[in-house]
GROMACS .gro file of N, CA, C and O in nm:
model
  476
    1UNK      N    1   2.574   1.207  -9.501
    1UNK     CA    2   2.535   1.292  -9.391
    1UNK      C    3   2.586   1.236  -9.258
    1UNK      O    4   2.607   1.311  -9.165
    2UNK      N    5   2.608   1.105  -9.249
    2UNK     CA    6   2.655   1.045  -9.125
    2UNK      C    7   2.787   1.107  -9.079
    2UNK      O    8   2.808   1.129  -8.962
    3UNK      N    9   2.877   1.133  -9.175
    3UNK     CA   10   3.005   1.194  -9.141
    3UNK      C   11   2.988   1.332  -9.082
    3UNK      O   12   3.057   1.370  -8.987
    4UNK      N   13   2.897   1.410  -9.139
    4UNK     CA   14   2.871   1.544  -9.088
    4UNK      C   15   2.811   1.538  -8.948
    4UNK      O   16   2.851   1.613  -8.859
    5UNK      N   17   2.716   1.448  -8.927
    5UNK     CA   18   2.653   1.432  -8.795
    5UNK      C   19   2.759   1.395  -8.693
    5UNK      O   20   2.766   1.454  -8.584
    6UNK      N   21   2.845   1.299  -8.726
    6UNK     CA   22   2.950   1.257  -8.634
    6UNK      C   23   3.047   1.372  -8.605
    6UNK      O   24   3.087   1.394  -8.490
    7UNK      N   25   3.084   1.446  -8.708
    7UNK     CA   26   3.177   1.559  -8.691
    7UNK      C   27   3.117   1.666  -8.600
    7UNK      O   28   3.187   1.719  -8.513
    8UNK      N   29   2.991   1.697  -8.620
    8UNK     CA   30   2.925   1.796  -8.535
    8UNK      C   31   2.913   1.746  -8.391
    8UNK      O   32   2.933   1.822  -8.296
    9UNK      N   33   2.881   1.619  -8.376
    9UNK     CA   34   2.870   1.560  -8.242
    9UNK      C   35   3.004   1.567  -8.170
    9UNK      O   36   3.013   1.609  -8.055
   10UNK      N   37   3.111   1.528  -8.239
   10UNK     CA   38   3.244   1.530  -8.180
   10UNK      C   39   3.287   1.673  -8.146
   10UNK      O   40   3.343   1.699  -8.038
   11UNK      N   41   3.261   1.766  -8.235
   11UNK     CA   42   3.293   1.907  -8.209
   11UNK      C   43   3.218   1.956  -8.086
   11UNK      O   44   3.273   2.029  -8.003
   12UNK      N   45   3.091   1.917  -8.074
   12UNK     CA   46   3.012   1.957  -7.958
   12UNK      C   47   3.074   1.904  -7.830
   12UNK      O   48   3.086   1.977  -7.731
   13UNK      N   49   3.114   1.778  -7.829
   13UNK     CA   50   3.176   1.718  -7.710
   13UNK      C   51   3.305   1.792  -7.675
   13UNK      O   52   3.327   1.828  -7.558
   14UNK      N   53   3.389   1.816  -7.774
   14UNK     CA   54   3.516   1.883  -7.749
   14UNK      C   55   3.498   2.027  -7.702
   14UNK      O   56   3.567   2.072  -7.609
   15UNK      N   57   3.406   2.098  -7.763
   15UNK     CA   58   3.383   2.238  -7.725
   15UNK      C   59   3.321   2.248  -7.586
   15UNK      O   60   3.360   2.334  -7.506
   16UNK      N   61   3.224   2.162  -7.555
   16UNK     CA   62   3.163   2.166  -7.422
   16UNK      C   63   3.265   2.130  -7.316
   16UNK      O   64   3.274   2.196  -7.212
   17UNK      N   65   3.344   2.027  -7.341
   17UNK     CA   66   3.446   1.986  -7.245
   17UNK      C   67   3.550   2.097  -7.228
   17UNK      O   68   3.588   2.131  -7.116
   18UNK      N   69   3.594   2.154  -7.339
   18UNK     CA   70   3.690   2.264  -7.332
   18UNK      C   71   3.636   2.383  -7.255
   18UNK      O   72   3.708   2.444  -7.175
   19UNK      N   73   3.510   2.417  -7.278
   19UNK     CA   74   3.449   2.528  -7.205
   19UNK      C   75   3.441   2.502  -7.056
   19UNK      O   76   3.475   2.588  -6.975
   20UNK      N   77   3.398   2.383  -7.020
   20UNK     CA   78   3.390   2.348  -6.877
   20UNK      C   79   3.528   2.351  -6.812
   20UNK      O   80   3.543   2.401  -6.700
   21UNK      N   81   3.627   2.297  -6.880
   21UNK     CA   82   3.763   2.295  -6.824
   21UNK      C   83   3.819   2.437  -6.811
   21UNK      O   84   3.888   2.469  -6.713
   22UNK      N   85   3.791   2.521  -6.909
   22UNK     CA   86   3.837   2.660  -6.901
   22UNK      C   87   3.771   2.733  -6.784
   22UNK      O   88   3.837   2.806  -6.710
   23UNK      N   89   3.642   2.711  -6.764
   23UNK     CA   90   3.574   2.774  -6.650
   23UNK      C   91   3.629   2.723  -6.518
   23UNK      O   92   3.646   2.798  -6.422
   24UNK      N   93   3.658   2.594  -6.511
   24UNK     CA   94   3.716   2.536  -6.389
   24UNK      C   95   3.853   2.597  -6.363
   24UNK      O   96   3.885   2.631  -6.249
   25UNK      N   97   3.934   2.612  -6.467
   25UNK     CA   98   4.066   2.672  -6.451
   25UNK      C   99   4.054   2.816  -6.401
   25UNK      O  100   4.129   2.858  -6.313
   26UNK      N  101   3.959   2.890  -6.455
   26UNK     CA  102   3.939   3.028  -6.412
   26UNK      C  103   3.893   3.034  -6.267
   26UNK      O  104   3.939   3.117  -6.188
   27UNK      N  105   3.802   2.945  -6.230
   27UNK     CA  106   3.745   2.947  -6.095
   27UNK      C  107   3.840   2.889  -5.990
   27UNK      O  108   3.824   2.918  -5.872
   28UNK      N  109   3.937   2.810  -6.032
   28UNK     CA  110   4.026   2.743  -5.938
   28UNK      C  111   4.150   2.823  -5.902
   28UNK      O  112   4.227   2.780  -5.819
   29UNK      N  113   4.169   2.935  -5.966
   29UNK     CA  114   4.289   3.015  -5.940
   29UNK      C  115   4.284   3.071  -5.798
   29UNK      O  116   4.196   3.150  -5.764
   30UNK      N  117   4.377   3.028  -5.716
   30UNK     CA  118   4.378   3.068  -5.575
   30UNK      C  119   4.410   3.216  -5.555
   30UNK      O  120   4.382   3.271  -5.448
   31UNK      N  121   4.467   3.280  -5.655
   31UNK     CA  122   4.501   3.422  -5.644
   31UNK      C  123   4.380   3.513  -5.665
   31UNK      O  124   4.390   3.634  -5.654
   32UNK      N  125   4.265   3.456  -5.696
   32UNK     CA  126   4.148   3.534  -5.736
   32UNK      C  127   4.088   3.615  -5.622
   32UNK      O  128   4.024   3.717  -5.646
   33UNK      N  129   4.104   3.574  -5.499
   33UNK     CA  130   4.043   3.647  -5.388
   33UNK      C  131   3.898   3.608  -5.369
   33UNK      O  132   3.855   3.499  -5.409
   34UNK      N  133   3.821   3.700  -5.310
   34UNK     CA  134   3.681   3.673  -5.279
   34UNK      C  135   3.590   3.784  -5.332
   34UNK      O  136   3.635   3.894  -5.361
   35UNK      N  137   3.462   3.751  -5.342
   35UNK     CA  138   3.360   3.849  -5.378
   35UNK      C  139   3.381   3.913  -5.513
   35UNK      O  140   3.419   3.847  -5.611
   36UNK      N  141   3.357   4.042  -5.520
   36UNK     CA  142   3.367   4.117  -5.646
   36UNK      C  143   3.510   4.115  -5.700
   36UNK      O  144   3.531   4.107  -5.822
   37UNK      N  145   3.608   4.116  -5.612
   37UNK     CA  146   3.748   4.111  -5.656
   37UNK      C  147   3.776   3.981  -5.731
   37UNK      O  148   3.852   3.979  -5.828
   38UNK      N  149   3.713   3.874  -5.687
   38UNK     CA  150   3.731   3.744  -5.755
   38UNK      C  151   3.679   3.752  -5.898
   38UNK      O  152   3.743   3.706  -5.992
   39UNK      N  153   3.560   3.811  -5.914
   39UNK     CA  154   3.502   3.823  -6.048
   39UNK      C  155   3.586   3.912  -6.138
   39UNK      O  156   3.607   3.883  -6.255
   40UNK      N  157   3.636   4.023  -6.083
   40UNK     CA  158   3.722   4.112  -6.162
   40UNK      C  159   3.849   4.040  -6.204
   40UNK      O  160   3.894   4.054  -6.317
   41UNK      N  161   3.906   3.964  -6.113
   41UNK     CA  162   4.027   3.889  -6.143
   41UNK      C  163   4.000   3.786  -6.253
   41UNK      O  164   4.076   3.775  -6.349
   42UNK      N  165   3.892   3.710  -6.239
   42UNK     CA  166   3.861   3.607  -6.338
   42UNK      C  167   3.833   3.669  -6.475
   42UNK      O  168   3.874   3.613  -6.577
   43UNK      N  169   3.764   3.782  -6.479
   43UNK     CA  170   3.733   3.846  -6.607
   43UNK      C  171   3.857   3.900  -6.677
   43UNK      O  172   3.856   3.921  -6.798
   44UNK      N  173   3.964   3.919  -6.601
   44UNK     CA  174   4.089   3.967  -6.661
   44UNK      C  175   4.178   3.852  -6.707
   44UNK      O  176   4.282   3.876  -6.770
   45UNK      N  177   4.139   3.730  -6.681
   45UNK     CA  178   4.218   3.612  -6.717
   45UNK      C  179   4.167   3.552  -6.848
   45UNK      O  180   4.048   3.558  -6.878
   46UNK      N  181   4.256   3.492  -6.926
   46UNK     CA  182   4.215   3.436  -7.054
   46UNK      C  183   4.124   3.313  -7.041
   46UNK      O  184   4.047   3.285  -7.133
   47UNK      N  185   4.133   3.239  -6.931
   47UNK     CA  186   4.054   3.116  -6.919
   47UNK      C  187   3.905   3.142  -6.928
   47UNK      O  188   3.832   3.066  -6.993
   48UNK      N  189   3.858   3.245  -6.864
   48UNK     CA  190   3.713   3.272  -6.866
   48UNK      C  191   3.667   3.304  -7.007
   48UNK      O  192   3.560   3.260  -7.051
   49UNK      N  193   3.749   3.377  -7.081
   49UNK     CA  194   3.712   3.414  -7.218
   49UNK      C  195   3.723   3.296  -7.313
   49UNK      O  196   3.644   3.283  -7.407
   50UNK      N  197   3.818   3.207  -7.287
   50UNK     CA  198   3.827   3.084  -7.366
   50UNK      C  199   3.702   2.998  -7.345
   50UNK      O  200   3.647   2.941  -7.439
   51UNK      N  201   3.656   2.991  -7.219
   51UNK     CA  202   3.534   2.916  -7.190
   51UNK      C  203   3.412   2.975  -7.259
   51UNK      O  204   3.330   2.903  -7.315
   52UNK      N  205   3.401   3.107  -7.254
   52UNK     CA  206   3.288   3.174  -7.320
   52UNK      C  207   3.294   3.151  -7.471
   52UNK      O  208   3.192   3.121  -7.534
   53UNK      N  209   3.413   3.161  -7.530
   53UNK     CA  210   3.428   3.138  -7.674
   53UNK      C  211   3.388   2.995  -7.711
   53UNK      O  212   3.317   2.973  -7.809
   54UNK      N  213   3.431   2.899  -7.628
   54UNK     CA  214   3.393   2.760  -7.654
   54UNK      C  215   3.242   2.744  -7.652
   54UNK      O  216   3.185   2.676  -7.738
   55UNK      N  217   3.177   2.809  -7.557
   55UNK     CA  218   3.032   2.795  -7.547
   55UNK      C  219   2.958   2.863  -7.662
   55UNK      O  220   2.855   2.812  -7.707
   56UNK      N  221   3.009   2.975  -7.709
   56UNK     CA  222   2.945   3.043  -7.822
   56UNK      C  223   2.953   2.955  -7.947
   56UNK      O  224   2.853   2.933  -8.016
   57UNK      N  225   3.072   2.899  -7.974
   57UNK     CA  226   3.088   2.813  -8.090
   57UNK      C  227   3.009   2.684  -8.071
   57UNK      O  228   2.945   2.634  -8.164
   58UNK      N  229   3.012   2.631  -7.948
   58UNK     CA  230   2.937   2.507  -7.921
   58UNK      C  231   2.788   2.527  -7.948
   58UNK      O  232   2.721   2.437  -8.001
   59UNK      N  233   2.734   2.643  -7.912
   59UNK     CA  234   2.594   2.671  -7.936
   59UNK      C  235   2.561   2.658  -8.085
   59UNK      O  236   2.462   2.595  -8.122
   60UNK      N  237   2.647   2.714  -8.168
   60UNK     CA  238   2.623   2.707  -8.313
   60UNK      C  239   2.636   2.562  -8.364
   60UNK      O  240   2.555   2.518  -8.446
   61UNK      N  241   2.734   2.491  -8.314
   61UNK     CA  242   2.752   2.351  -8.352
   61UNK      C  243   2.633   2.268  -8.307
   61UNK      O  244   2.583   2.182  -8.380
   62UNK      N  245   2.585   2.294  -8.185
   62UNK     CA  246   2.471   2.219  -8.131
   62UNK      C  247   2.346   2.240  -8.216
   62UNK      O  248   2.273   2.146  -8.245
   63UNK      N  249   2.323   2.364  -8.257
   63UNK     CA  250   2.207   2.393  -8.341
   63UNK      C  251   2.220   2.319  -8.475
   63UNK      O  252   2.123   2.260  -8.525
   64UNK      N  253   2.339   2.321  -8.533
   64UNK     CA  254   2.361   2.249  -8.659
   64UNK      C  255   2.339   2.099  -8.640
   64UNK      O  256   2.276   2.034  -8.724
   65UNK      N  257   2.390   2.045  -8.529
   65UNK     CA  258   2.372   1.903  -8.500
   65UNK      C  259   2.224   1.868  -8.485
   65UNK      O  260   2.176   1.770  -8.543
   66UNK      N  261   2.153   1.949  -8.409
   66UNK     CA  262   2.010   1.922  -8.388
   66UNK      C  263   1.928   1.937  -8.515
   66UNK      O  264   1.819   1.880  -8.525
   67UNK      N  265   1.978   2.012  -8.611
   67UNK     CA  266   1.904   2.026  -8.738
   67UNK      C  267   1.912   1.897  -8.820
   67UNK      O  268   1.834   1.879  -8.914
   68UNK      N  269   2.004   1.808  -8.784
   68UNK     CA  270   2.025   1.685  -8.861
   68UNK      C  271   1.976   1.558  -8.792
   68UNK      O  272   1.967   1.453  -8.856
   69UNK      N  273   1.951   1.566  -8.661
   69UNK     CA  274   1.906   1.447  -8.586
   69UNK      C  275   1.781   1.482  -8.507
   69UNK      O  276   1.760   1.599  -8.471
   70UNK      N  277   1.698   1.385  -8.476
   70UNK     CA  278   1.582   1.412  -8.391
   70UNK      C  279   1.628   1.460  -8.252
   70UNK      O  280   1.732   1.416  -8.201
   71UNK      N  281   1.552   1.547  -8.192
   71UNK     CA  282   1.586   1.604  -8.063
   71UNK      C  283   1.608   1.496  -7.958
   71UNK      O  284   1.704   1.503  -7.880
   72UNK      N  285   1.522   1.395  -7.955
   72UNK     CA  286   1.535   1.290  -7.854
   72UNK      C  287   1.670   1.218  -7.864
   72UNK      O  288   1.732   1.187  -7.763
   73UNK      N  289   1.715   1.192  -7.984
   73UNK     CA  290   1.846   1.127  -8.002
   73UNK      C  291   1.960   1.224  -7.977
   73UNK      O  292   2.062   1.188  -7.919
   74UNK      N  293   1.944   1.346  -8.021
   74UNK     CA  294   2.049   1.447  -8.004
   74UNK      C  295   2.081   1.472  -7.858
   74UNK      O  296   2.198   1.477  -7.819
   75UNK      N  297   1.980   1.485  -7.778
   75UNK     CA  298   2.002   1.510  -7.635
   75UNK      C  299   2.069   1.390  -7.569
   75UNK      O  300   2.160   1.405  -7.489
   76UNK      N  301   2.026   1.271  -7.605
   76UNK     CA  302   2.088   1.151  -7.548
   76UNK      C  303   2.234   1.139  -7.593
   76UNK      O  304   2.322   1.107  -7.512
   77UNK      N  305   2.261   1.163  -7.721
   77UNK     CA  306   2.400   1.158  -7.769
   77UNK      C  307   2.485   1.267  -7.705
   77UNK      O  308   2.603   1.246  -7.678
   78UNK      N  309   2.425   1.381  -7.677
   78UNK     CA  310   2.497   1.491  -7.614
   78UNK      C  311   2.535   1.464  -7.470
   78UNK      O  312   2.624   1.529  -7.416
   79UNK      N  313   2.471   1.366  -7.408
   79UNK     CA  314   2.501   1.339  -7.267
   79UNK      C  315   2.640   1.279  -7.247
   79UNK      O  316   2.690   1.273  -7.135
   80UNK      N  317   2.707   1.240  -7.354
   80UNK     CA  318   2.844   1.189  -7.341
   80UNK      C  319   2.937   1.301  -7.293
   80UNK      O  320   3.046   1.273  -7.240
   81UNK      N  321   2.894   1.426  -7.306
   81UNK     CA  322   2.973   1.538  -7.255
   81UNK      C  323   3.003   1.520  -7.107
   81UNK      O  324   3.111   1.555  -7.060
   82UNK      N  325   2.907   1.465  -7.033
   82UNK     CA  326   2.925   1.443  -6.889
   82UNK      C  327   3.044   1.352  -6.866
   82UNK      O  328   3.127   1.377  -6.778
   83UNK      N  329   3.054   1.248  -6.944
   83UNK     CA  330   3.165   1.152  -6.931
   83UNK      C  331   3.297   1.219  -6.964
   83UNK      O  332   3.395   1.207  -6.889
   84UNK      N  333   3.301   1.290  -7.075
   84UNK     CA  334   3.425   1.356  -7.117
   84UNK      C  335   3.472   1.457  -7.013
   84UNK      O  336   3.592   1.464  -6.982
   85UNK      N  337   3.380   1.532  -6.956
   85UNK     CA  338   3.416   1.633  -6.856
   85UNK      C  339   3.468   1.567  -6.729
   85UNK      O  340   3.568   1.612  -6.671
   86UNK      N  341   3.403   1.460  -6.685
   86UNK     CA  342   3.450   1.393  -6.563
   86UNK      C  343   3.588   1.333  -6.582
   86UNK      O  344   3.674   1.342  -6.494
   87UNK      N  345   3.612   1.271  -6.697
   87UNK     CA  346   3.743   1.211  -6.722
   87UNK      C  347   3.851   1.319  -6.735
   87UNK      O  348   3.960   1.308  -6.678
   88UNK      N  349   3.820   1.425  -6.806
   88UNK     CA  350   3.916   1.536  -6.820
   88UNK      C  351   3.944   1.601  -6.685
   88UNK      O  352   4.059   1.635  -6.655
   89UNK      N  353   3.841   1.617  -6.603
   89UNK     CA  354   3.860   1.673  -6.469
   89UNK      C  355   3.951   1.587  -6.383
   89UNK      O  356   4.029   1.637  -6.303
   90UNK      N  357   3.941   1.458  -6.403
   90UNK     CA  358   4.028   1.365  -6.328
   90UNK      C  359   4.174   1.386  -6.366
   90UNK      O  360   4.261   1.393  -6.281
   91UNK      N  361   4.201   1.396  -6.496
   91UNK     CA  362   4.340   1.408  -6.541
   91UNK      C  363   4.398   1.548  -6.523
   91UNK      O  364   4.513   1.563  -6.485
   92UNK      N  365   4.317   1.651  -6.548
   92UNK     CA  366   4.371   1.787  -6.542
   92UNK      C  367   4.363   1.851  -6.403
   92UNK      O  368   4.448   1.933  -6.369
   93UNK      N  369   4.262   1.815  -6.325
   93UNK     CA  370   4.244   1.877  -6.194
   93UNK      C  371   4.254   1.777  -6.079
   93UNK      O  372   4.227   1.811  -5.965
   94UNK      N  373   4.290   1.653  -6.112
   94UNK     CA  374   4.308   1.547  -6.011
   94UNK      C  375   4.184   1.525  -5.926
   94UNK      O  376   4.194   1.497  -5.807
   95UNK      N  377   4.068   1.540  -5.988
   95UNK     CA  378   3.943   1.516  -5.917
   95UNK      C  379   3.921   1.366  -5.900
   95UNK      O  380   3.960   1.286  -5.984
   96UNK      N  381   3.860   1.330  -5.790
   96UNK     CA  382   3.840   1.189  -5.756
   96UNK      C  383   3.722   1.130  -5.834
   96UNK      O  384   3.617   1.193  -5.845
   97UNK      N  385   3.742   1.011  -5.885
   97UNK     CA  386   3.633   0.936  -5.948
   97UNK      C  387   3.597   0.820  -5.854
   97UNK      O  388   3.667   0.720  -5.850
   98UNK      N  389   3.490   0.838  -5.782
   98UNK     CA  390   3.445   0.734  -5.690
   98UNK      C  391   3.387   0.616  -5.769
   98UNK      O  392   3.354   0.630  -5.887
   99UNK      N  393   3.372   0.500  -5.705
   99UNK     CA  394   3.311   0.386  -5.774
   99UNK      C  395   3.171   0.420  -5.828
   99UNK      O  396   3.135   0.374  -5.937
  100UNK      N  397   3.096   0.502  -5.757
  100UNK     CA  398   2.963   0.540  -5.805
  100UNK      C  399   2.973   0.625  -5.931
  100UNK      O  400   2.894   0.607  -6.024
  101UNK      N  401   3.070   0.716  -5.937
  101UNK     CA  402   3.087   0.798  -6.057
  101UNK      C  403   3.134   0.715  -6.175
  101UNK      O  404   3.091   0.737  -6.288
  102UNK      N  405   3.224   0.622  -6.150
  102UNK     CA  406   3.270   0.534  -6.258
  102UNK      C  407   3.153   0.452  -6.311
  102UNK      O  408   3.138   0.434  -6.433
  103UNK      N  409   3.067   0.405  -6.222
  103UNK     CA  410   2.947   0.331  -6.264
  103UNK      C  411   2.858   0.421  -6.350
  103UNK      O  412   2.808   0.378  -6.455
  104UNK      N  413   2.842   0.546  -6.308
  104UNK     CA  414   2.764   0.641  -6.386
  104UNK      C  415   2.824   0.666  -6.523
  104UNK      O  416   2.753   0.671  -6.624
  105UNK      N  417   2.957   0.680  -6.530
  105UNK     CA  418   3.026   0.699  -6.657
  105UNK      C  419   2.998   0.581  -6.750
  105UNK      O  420   2.966   0.599  -6.868
  106UNK      N  421   3.009   0.461  -6.696
  106UNK     CA  422   2.987   0.341  -6.778
  106UNK      C  423   2.843   0.332  -6.827
  106UNK      O  424   2.818   0.296  -6.942
  107UNK      N  425   2.748   0.367  -6.741
  107UNK     CA  426   2.607   0.362  -6.782
  107UNK      C  427   2.576   0.467  -6.889
  107UNK      O  428   2.506   0.438  -6.986
  108UNK      N  429   2.627   0.588  -6.870
  108UNK     CA  430   2.604   0.693  -6.971
  108UNK      C  431   2.669   0.653  -7.102
  108UNK      O  432   2.608   0.666  -7.209
  109UNK      N  433   2.792   0.605  -7.096
  109UNK     CA  434   2.862   0.564  -7.220
  109UNK      C  435   2.787   0.451  -7.290
  109UNK      O  436   2.774   0.453  -7.413
  110UNK      N  437   2.736   0.355  -7.212
  110UNK     CA  438   2.659   0.246  -7.272
  110UNK      C  439   2.533   0.299  -7.337
  110UNK      O  440   2.496   0.259  -7.448
  111UNK      N  441   2.463   0.390  -7.271
  111UNK     CA  442   2.342   0.448  -7.327
  111UNK      C  443   2.369   0.524  -7.456
  111UNK      O  444   2.295   0.512  -7.555
  112UNK      N  445   2.477   0.603  -7.457
  112UNK     CA  446   2.512   0.677  -7.578
  112UNK      C  447   2.548   0.581  -7.691
  112UNK      O  448   2.510   0.602  -7.806
  113UNK      N  449   2.620   0.473  -7.658
  113UNK     CA  450   2.655   0.374  -7.760
  113UNK      C  451   2.530   0.309  -7.819
  113UNK      O  452   2.521   0.291  -7.941
  114UNK      N  453   2.434   0.279  -7.734
  114UNK     CA  454   2.309   0.216  -7.782
  114UNK      C  455   2.232   0.312  -7.871
  114UNK      O  456   2.186   0.276  -7.980
  115UNK      N  457   2.218   0.437  -7.827
  115UNK     CA  458   2.146   0.536  -7.907
  115UNK      C  459   2.223   0.566  -8.036
  115UNK      O  460   2.164   0.575  -8.143
  116UNK      N  461   2.357   0.577  -8.026
  116UNK     CA  462   2.438   0.605  -8.142
  116UNK      C  463   2.434   0.496  -8.246
  116UNK      O  464   2.441   0.523  -8.367
  117UNK      N  465   2.422   0.373  -8.201
  117UNK     CA  466   2.415   0.261  -8.295
  117UNK      C  467   2.288   0.266  -8.380
  117UNK      O  468   2.287   0.220  -8.494
  118UNK      N  469   2.185   0.329  -8.327
  118UNK     CA  470   2.059   0.338  -8.400
  118UNK      C  471   2.049   0.463  -8.486
  118UNK      O  472   1.949   0.484  -8.553
  119UNK      N  473   2.152   0.548  -8.484
  119UNK     CA  474   2.145   0.673  -8.561
  119UNK      C  475   2.200   0.656  -8.698
  119UNK      O  476   2.293   0.594  -8.727
   0.00000   0.00000   0.00000
């Protein structure tokens, strides 16, 4: 069962990160305009739909993951998504990682490692 739990956890991280990145790509398009026109433009682009698809699949994966691990551990293990999203945002969108954010990344990663070691 450990392999299945790990696979579901990894799929959850990848799907959540992919969804967030797709939403960021949709929202960052400078051609989108403002107000209602912006929403119409984004809804016509594939990025928004890719993000929605990632979230729909992630929801199913998350439910399957939580069916195999206690909620308290599952939520803590799921917090690694924050780290993955921040690192991906740095590489794909050139977002700045301040020393405080890097410290946060390290603390979250350490916490997930500690919780994961006990699973």
